[in-house]
């Protein structure tokens, strides 16, 4: 190896400046190329895991890969993820078990690309898919909703409708993981879907969670209260509203937690229709009046006899006499007719009562007694415990009257306030709870000390062991190491005997050359050992 290096050095000295520079540059280029080749060869083969991901799915998948320390690449503007080829299928199964990717569905971007030659059925189907996808995306924005799917069923548009009662319906599936939707959130989903589809009512939207529970069943409106569940639900809502109304009012006066109110409401669940018609004979009103006045007068006069003698028989005289003898008629008629039609006063009443009317309300109220403040000593500190102070009957009646007025109750004749509002003052069972709280607090405090002691016990034990070891080490003294006597030449041994000392300078030099470690230890021992003369 040394010969090879010497030959290289001699060759380097024989090269000129340009040759040296060229050789250095070539060496650096070859080294860089080899490094890049090694890095590229060690780079994993990346393969597409998922593409066209939504923002929510992409963030969830990347978070999972980072938590597992898996090498990945994000491409296509964050919509595609690549992973090593040997882990693609395993990661797909792992992500599928976690519900990823959830998929946002197809929205209105389905119409971004122009498509010609599509039938009307395909266009309506694409529109329905777009509406379902947009609604699913909107519902997944709610807090706690991991994924959602919306299915809408609309009646077909036909010229001749055979079934007139067919209405649009919808169903919503929500994946809550381990959470639960509140009633207000379920109602919001129902109205969101109903207002996005023409002809769809909120009662026709069914909401189901990933545990198989129908969340919208309790929210269906039943104006007739025809089912038992609707009656019980309405009764519960009325009682809860009235009870909470009274309890919050009393809590502001006697303190929170010092009043318990329960209300019982009697609900009328029958739908009735009343029709009544009353006539008032005294209340007559002229409806029509007809008056006819007819007058007719008729008078007839007759003249008897004529002129006597021959002249009466003369033709001229006879004609005159005949004309004079004709009767005279005079007619006079008079008639009055009056017709009056009267309308009798009539009252028609049509009353329709829907179910849900509150017929009767009773309430039961428990109030806690007042606590008198503990007596205070001269030093300003409490010298005892607070004492229970009962309310007077007048105070209890005043509270009962307040409850009656808050519920809007009206006393019927012969009915007292005690019969509709039962108010009683009693001591609440708060002491066992307080003792339990104190025991829990004491246990938590002891557990805290145990945790602190467990954390520092190892440090304290290690420090104690170290102190004990140092103390034991300080008490130990090194044993004297005897100088190993080596075979000496006869003249050194003779000189040693003449001087009377066990070791001479020549002997030390000889021993130092043979055993330096033993000589150093022996010298330290000699220096530290007091002389025999002292």
XYZ file of C-alpha atoms in Angstrom:
534
model
C 0.000 0.000 0.000
C 2.848 2.296 0.822
C 4.490 1.577 -2.528
C 1.194 2.378 -4.295
C 0.863 5.689 -2.499
C 4.453 6.581 -3.307
C 3.861 5.819 -6.972
C 0.771 8.033 -6.980
C 2.673 10.825 -5.326
C 5.477 10.618 -7.858
C 2.953 10.626 -10.684
C 1.254 13.692 -9.225
C 4.559 15.529 -9.106
C 5.215 14.771 -12.754
C 1.843 16.289 -13.882
C 1.566 19.897 -14.950
C -0.875 22.470 -13.527
C -3.559 21.976 -16.186
C -3.354 18.242 -15.853
C -3.741 18.469 -12.107
C -6.811 20.735 -12.420
C -8.373 18.433 -15.001
C -7.740 15.415 -12.839
C -9.304 17.087 -9.775
C -12.388 18.201 -11.748
C -12.813 14.731 -13.242
C -12.503 13.134 -9.845
C -15.128 15.483 -8.374
C -17.514 14.869 -11.307
C -17.148 11.109 -11.004
C -17.720 11.265 -7.243
C -20.807 13.473 -7.691
C -22.193 11.177 -10.367
C -21.672 8.146 -8.193
C -23.366 9.895 -5.261
C -26.402 10.858 -7.355
C -26.587 7.343 -8.751
C -26.475 5.809 -5.284
C -29.130 8.222 -3.932
C -31.405 7.615 -6.933
C -31.006 3.863 -6.663
C -31.933 3.950 -3.000
C -34.999 6.097 -3.638
C -38.241 4.050 -3.213
C -40.453 3.359 -6.198
C -43.433 5.693 -5.638
C -46.843 4.564 -6.865
C -50.196 6.346 -6.845
C -52.260 5.619 -3.738
C -55.322 7.815 -4.379
C -56.150 10.539 -6.876
C -58.831 13.229 -7.189
C -59.138 13.545 -3.437
C -61.081 16.231 -1.679
C -59.427 18.597 0.773
C -60.847 16.778 3.800
C -59.886 13.302 2.589
C -56.438 14.464 1.492
C -55.718 16.035 4.883
C -56.892 12.897 6.730
C -54.796 10.544 4.560
C -51.650 12.682 4.817
C -52.099 12.929 8.583
C -52.313 9.154 8.855
C -49.193 8.641 6.694
C -47.228 11.148 8.772
C -48.316 9.497 12.015
C -47.015 6.142 10.677
C -43.745 7.719 9.386
C -44.441 6.522 5.841
C -42.679 8.240 2.964
C -45.214 9.896 0.655
C -45.530 12.491 -2.064
C -48.376 14.920 -2.683
C -48.967 15.837 -6.316
C -51.666 17.318 -8.576
C -52.220 20.292 -6.336
C -52.856 18.215 -3.228
C -55.439 15.922 -4.826
C -53.131 12.910 -5.398
C -50.919 10.987 -2.945
C -48.083 8.596 -3.844
C -46.462 6.030 -1.551
C -43.827 3.274 -1.998
C -45.054 0.597 -4.370
C -44.578 -2.212 -1.856
C -46.994 -0.531 0.608
C -49.804 0.579 -1.714
C -52.223 -2.300 -1.182
C -51.619 -2.576 2.563
C -52.206 1.161 3.027
C -55.395 1.013 0.993
C -56.769 -1.706 3.272
C -55.674 0.172 6.401
C -57.268 3.406 5.208
C -60.438 1.601 4.151
C -60.822 0.235 7.686
C -60.772 3.849 8.916
C -63.334 4.979 6.375
C -60.861 6.823 4.180
C -61.284 8.213 1.686
C -64.852 9.120 2.472
C -65.493 10.649 -0.933
C -67.251 13.974 -1.411
C -69.420 12.652 -4.200
C -70.199 14.297 -7.499
C -71.373 17.892 -7.381
C -72.425 20.430 -9.954
C -69.007 20.161 -11.557
C -70.519 17.310 -13.530
C -71.980 19.980 -15.817
C -68.690 21.809 -16.342
C -67.879 19.721 -19.388
C -70.172 20.045 -22.355
C -71.894 16.782 -23.202
C -73.976 16.597 -26.349
C -76.433 13.951 -27.348
C -77.576 13.063 -23.839
C -81.179 12.085 -23.304
C -83.512 13.901 -20.964
C -83.408 10.967 -18.529
C -79.601 11.142 -18.275
C -79.731 14.905 -17.745
C -82.261 14.580 -14.928
C -80.220 11.775 -13.379
C -77.045 13.891 -13.486
C -78.873 16.797 -11.890
C -80.135 14.534 -9.107
C -76.603 13.192 -8.552
C -75.251 16.740 -8.400
C -77.841 17.795 -5.807
C -77.112 14.724 -3.681
C -73.369 15.327 -3.845
C -73.640 19.006 -2.926
C -75.930 18.229 0.017
C -73.557 15.507 1.245
C -70.626 17.926 1.073
C -72.574 20.525 3.025
C -73.649 18.069 5.732
C -70.058 16.873 6.249
C -69.151 20.435 7.236
C -71.138 20.017 10.456
C -69.077 19.449 13.569
C -68.650 15.753 14.355
C -69.886 14.425 10.995
C -67.199 12.267 9.388
C -69.094 11.357 6.227
C -72.592 11.715 4.799
C -74.628 10.364 1.921
C -77.916 11.728 0.606
C -80.436 9.760 -1.464
C -83.352 11.622 -3.060
C -86.344 10.010 -4.723
C -88.507 12.233 -6.935
C -91.648 11.209 -8.807
C -91.269 10.932 -12.540
C -92.613 13.699 -14.747
C -95.392 12.199 -16.810
C -98.172 13.693 -18.862
C -100.676 11.244 -17.410
C -100.279 10.838 -13.674
C -101.660 7.546 -12.451
C -100.806 8.125 -8.782
C -101.610 11.574 -7.505
C -100.318 11.011 -3.968
C -96.670 10.319 -4.848
C -94.356 12.855 -3.181
C -90.624 13.416 -3.103
C -88.723 11.691 -0.294
C -85.119 11.707 0.877
C -82.882 9.761 3.232
C -79.631 10.946 4.810
C -76.927 8.686 6.228
C -74.401 10.317 8.570
C -71.263 8.704 9.964
C -70.630 10.157 13.424
C -67.880 7.776 14.487
C -68.379 7.611 18.226
C -70.322 10.868 18.524
C -74.007 11.737 18.521
C -76.054 14.412 16.786
C -78.198 16.731 18.841
C -81.881 17.256 18.088
C -81.242 20.740 16.700
C -78.562 19.422 14.334
C -80.842 16.645 13.062
C -83.603 19.187 12.496
C -81.144 21.412 10.625
C -80.212 18.522 8.303
C -83.894 17.815 7.602
C -84.668 21.413 6.694
C -81.444 21.752 4.680
C -82.370 18.816 2.454
C -86.062 19.754 2.249
C -85.349 23.305 1.116
C -82.933 22.114 -1.568
C -85.444 19.826 -3.297
C -88.658 21.069 -4.835
C -91.797 19.621 -3.312
C -89.973 17.964 -0.393
C -91.176 18.534 3.166
C -88.999 18.081 6.274
C -91.209 15.238 7.492
C -90.327 13.265 4.351
C -86.580 13.343 5.169
C -85.228 10.396 7.186
C -81.891 10.794 8.993
C -80.023 7.624 10.005
C -76.645 7.387 11.748
C -73.919 4.756 11.477
C -75.318 2.866 14.490
C -78.632 2.210 12.760
C -80.682 4.708 14.761
C -83.402 6.756 13.071
C -82.689 10.240 14.368
C -85.562 12.018 12.630
C -88.404 9.872 13.964
C -88.951 12.055 17.014
C -89.075 15.240 14.949
C -91.967 14.379 12.662
C -94.799 16.854 13.013
C -98.191 15.288 13.686
C -100.786 18.086 13.807
C -103.570 15.638 14.599
C -101.672 13.780 17.350
C -103.034 10.578 15.889
C -100.280 8.295 17.146
C -99.447 7.405 20.729
C -95.802 8.442 20.319
C -96.861 11.888 19.099
C -99.167 12.320 22.077
C -96.502 11.293 24.574
C -93.892 13.507 22.909
C -96.191 16.540 22.876
C -97.175 15.973 26.501
C -93.518 15.717 27.495
C -92.648 18.919 25.645
C -95.451 20.844 27.374
C -94.536 19.548 30.817
C -90.821 20.204 30.336
C -91.488 23.737 29.142
C -93.759 24.626 32.052
C -91.524 22.918 34.631
C -88.394 24.663 33.359
C -90.229 27.964 33.308
C -91.117 27.732 37.007
C -87.829 26.162 38.119
C -85.650 28.860 36.531
C -87.798 31.533 38.128
C -87.482 29.991 41.595
C -83.740 29.409 41.139
C -83.232 33.156 40.702
C -84.997 33.789 44.040
C -84.036 30.943 46.391
C -80.804 29.932 44.666
C -79.836 27.389 42.015
C -80.479 23.793 42.974
C -82.866 24.721 45.791
C -86.094 23.971 43.899
C -87.409 20.923 42.076
C -90.508 21.386 39.912
C -92.518 18.710 38.140
C -95.590 19.579 36.078
C -98.329 17.233 34.928
C -100.477 18.398 32.000
C -103.742 16.856 30.846
C -103.812 17.149 27.051
C -106.950 16.910 24.965
C -106.072 14.644 22.038
C -109.539 14.622 20.431
C -110.318 16.669 17.327
C -113.881 18.030 17.511
C -116.049 20.174 15.259
C -119.133 21.951 16.647
C -121.865 23.560 14.557
C -124.729 25.519 16.170
C -127.570 27.651 14.752
C -129.691 29.923 16.965
C -132.827 31.952 16.103
C -133.987 35.085 17.921
C -137.680 35.731 17.397
C -137.473 39.138 19.020
C -134.844 40.320 16.618
C -137.061 40.647 13.476
C -135.781 42.495 10.454
C -137.886 43.513 7.433
C -136.489 41.558 4.544
C -139.026 42.615 1.760
C -142.273 44.644 1.572
C -144.896 44.701 -1.222
C -147.812 47.215 -1.317
C -150.593 46.938 -3.993
C -153.331 49.731 -4.167
C -156.098 48.994 -6.796
C -159.250 51.286 -7.039
C -162.232 50.442 -9.458
C -165.700 52.280 -9.344
C -168.621 51.113 -11.577
C -172.191 52.850 -11.693
C -175.197 51.826 -14.014
C -178.433 54.076 -14.525
C -181.595 53.005 -16.540
C -184.479 55.422 -17.754
C -188.041 53.986 -17.991
C -191.095 55.248 -20.200
C -191.355 57.808 -23.122
C -193.624 60.313 -24.748
C -197.254 59.222 -24.985
C -199.514 59.594 -27.962
C -199.149 59.465 -31.670
C -195.877 61.287 -31.595
C -194.338 58.474 -29.713
C -195.126 56.131 -32.533
C -193.603 58.256 -35.201
C -190.379 56.602 -36.406
C -188.199 59.556 -35.705
C -189.727 59.988 -32.292
C -189.550 56.250 -31.668
C -185.785 56.157 -32.349
C -185.202 59.059 -30.043
C -187.210 57.491 -27.332
C -185.351 54.222 -27.709
C -181.984 55.969 -27.360
C -183.210 57.828 -24.356
C -184.406 54.610 -22.802
C -180.919 52.848 -22.864
C -179.244 52.237 -19.352
C -176.133 54.211 -18.212
C -173.262 52.139 -16.455
C -170.759 53.750 -13.970
C -168.118 51.430 -12.351
C -165.962 52.382 -9.272
C -163.429 49.814 -7.761
C -160.777 50.264 -4.963
C -158.268 47.627 -3.568
C -155.310 47.936 -1.164
C -152.770 45.007 -0.764
C -149.662 45.171 1.490
C -147.197 42.261 1.924
C -144.283 42.477 4.433
C -141.657 39.690 4.764
C -139.639 39.552 8.014
C -136.221 37.831 8.542
C -135.731 36.259 11.931
C -132.274 36.915 13.543
C -130.107 33.748 13.170
C -126.620 33.036 14.571
C -124.594 30.187 13.011
C -121.426 29.040 14.851
C -118.861 26.588 13.459
C -116.065 25.675 15.938
C -113.217 23.272 15.099
C -110.932 22.227 17.941
C -107.594 20.652 17.039
C -105.936 18.220 19.465
C -103.361 19.591 21.842
C -105.476 21.786 24.059
C -104.322 21.831 27.672
C -107.300 20.920 29.814
C -105.706 20.831 33.227
C -102.290 21.440 34.799
C -101.005 20.426 38.211
C -97.580 20.972 39.696
C -95.471 19.539 42.513
C -92.731 21.755 43.955
C -90.018 20.938 46.483
C -88.023 23.826 47.934
C -85.010 23.582 50.193
C -85.087 25.418 53.521
C -83.049 28.516 53.998
C -79.663 28.328 55.695
C -79.027 30.904 58.395
C -75.453 32.250 58.433
C -73.091 30.791 60.985
C -72.460 32.890 64.099
C -69.313 35.014 63.986
C -66.966 35.383 66.924
C -65.075 38.416 68.129
C -62.191 37.646 65.790
C -64.499 37.757 62.757
C -64.351 34.013 62.168
C -67.313 31.635 62.093
C -67.752 29.833 65.389
C -70.256 27.246 64.193
C -72.071 25.780 61.222
C -74.980 27.335 59.309
C -78.365 26.473 60.764
C -81.526 25.449 58.893
C -84.205 28.144 58.971
C -87.734 27.037 58.071
C -90.074 29.288 56.080
C -93.347 30.477 57.527
C -96.709 29.334 56.072
C -97.223 32.834 54.677
C -93.953 32.604 52.738
C -94.859 29.175 51.395
C -98.280 30.453 50.271
C -96.592 33.387 48.560
C -94.313 31.002 46.659
C -97.334 28.837 45.763
C -99.177 31.879 44.438
C -96.164 32.793 42.318
C -96.114 29.282 40.822
C -99.842 29.458 40.061
C -99.446 32.788 38.301
C -96.393 31.596 36.370
C -98.311 28.585 35.043
C -101.295 30.750 34.142
C -103.739 28.647 36.169
C -107.236 29.798 37.038
C -109.044 28.521 40.063
C -112.504 27.154 39.470
C -115.234 27.706 42.073
C -114.547 25.617 45.131
C -110.935 24.899 44.126
C -107.910 25.895 46.227
C -104.291 26.491 45.294
C -103.199 23.476 47.331
C -105.145 21.163 45.024
C -103.338 22.289 41.844
C -99.893 23.244 43.205
C -98.412 21.076 45.948
C -95.519 23.000 47.464
C -93.480 21.456 50.246
C -90.327 22.551 52.007
C -87.906 19.727 52.684
C -84.201 19.207 53.184
C -82.435 17.933 50.082
C -80.133 14.914 50.316
C -76.958 16.886 49.729
C -74.800 15.691 52.662
C -73.891 12.233 51.272
C -72.955 13.858 48.018
C -70.775 16.374 49.826
C -69.091 13.620 51.807
C -68.513 11.662 48.638
C -67.026 14.741 47.004
C -64.713 15.253 49.982
C -63.657 11.590 49.870
C -62.968 11.850 46.148
C -60.979 15.052 46.677
C -58.968 13.406 49.460
C -58.335 10.364 47.298
C -57.262 12.545 44.388
C -54.927 14.478 46.661
C -53.388 11.250 48.002
C -53.074 9.909 44.480
C -51.291 13.090 43.467
C -48.759 12.656 46.230
C -48.278 9.017 45.230
C -47.638 10.044 41.636
C -45.109 12.682 42.716
C -43.393 10.202 45.019
C -43.249 7.565 42.269
C -41.600 10.067 39.937
C -38.882 11.128 42.402
C -38.392 7.804 44.215
C -35.954 6.519 41.583
C -33.898 9.735 41.753
C -33.855 9.714 45.541
C -32.869 6.018 45.624
C -30.054 6.568 43.122
C -28.765 9.539 45.151
C -28.852 7.471 48.354
C -26.934 4.600 46.736
C -24.362 7.063 45.411
C -23.891 8.630 48.863
C -23.476 5.226 50.503
C -20.945 4.199 47.861
C -18.942 7.414 48.313
C -18.946 7.001 52.074
C -17.719 3.414 51.820
C -15.117 4.452 49.263
C -13.823 7.220 51.509
C -13.215 4.755 54.328
C -11.228 2.398 52.156
C -7.411 2.961 51.897
C -5.239 1.533 49.155
C -3.171 -1.383 50.226
C 0.606 -0.849 49.996
C 2.037 -2.299 46.854
C 5.357 -3.963 47.658
C 8.217 -3.202 45.392
C 8.861 -6.208 43.352
C 12.478 -7.212 44.028
C 14.062 -8.247 40.837
C 17.189 -10.208 40.299
C 20.080 -7.779 40.644
C 23.638 -8.062 39.652
C 26.093 -9.044 42.353
C 27.743 -5.609 42.508
C 24.338 -3.875 43.131
C 23.522 -6.336 45.843
C 26.962 -5.805 47.472
C 26.516 -2.033 47.421
C 23.094 -2.391 48.978
C 24.526 -4.461 51.806
C 27.400 -2.010 52.406
C 25.076 1.006 52.685
C 22.759 -0.810 55.066
C 19.692 0.348 53.194
C 17.271 -1.903 51.474
C 17.121 0.185 48.299
C 19.709 2.411 46.706
C 19.534 4.862 43.836
C 21.011 2.337 41.465
C 18.444 -0.166 42.518
C 15.651 2.384 41.929
C 16.940 3.125 38.445
C 17.105 -0.526 37.681
C 13.602 -1.146 39.038
C 12.158 1.878 37.211
C 13.420 0.547 33.924
C 11.931 -2.868 34.594
C 8.580 -2.078 36.373
C 7.624 1.608 36.160
C 4.075 1.087 37.563
C 5.192 -0.689 40.687
C 7.906 1.895 41.342
C 5.406 4.771 41.150
C 3.108 3.127 43.668
C 6.016 2.339 45.973
C 7.275 5.912 45.880
C 3.829 7.251 46.829
C 3.750 4.778 49.686
C 7.198 5.833 50.900
C 6.333 9.485 50.788
C 3.068 9.012 52.696
C 4.542 6.682 55.374
C 6.092 8.453 58.377
C 9.669 7.566 59.240
C 10.484 5.236 62.050
C 12.433 7.896 63.816
C 9.438 10.028 64.355
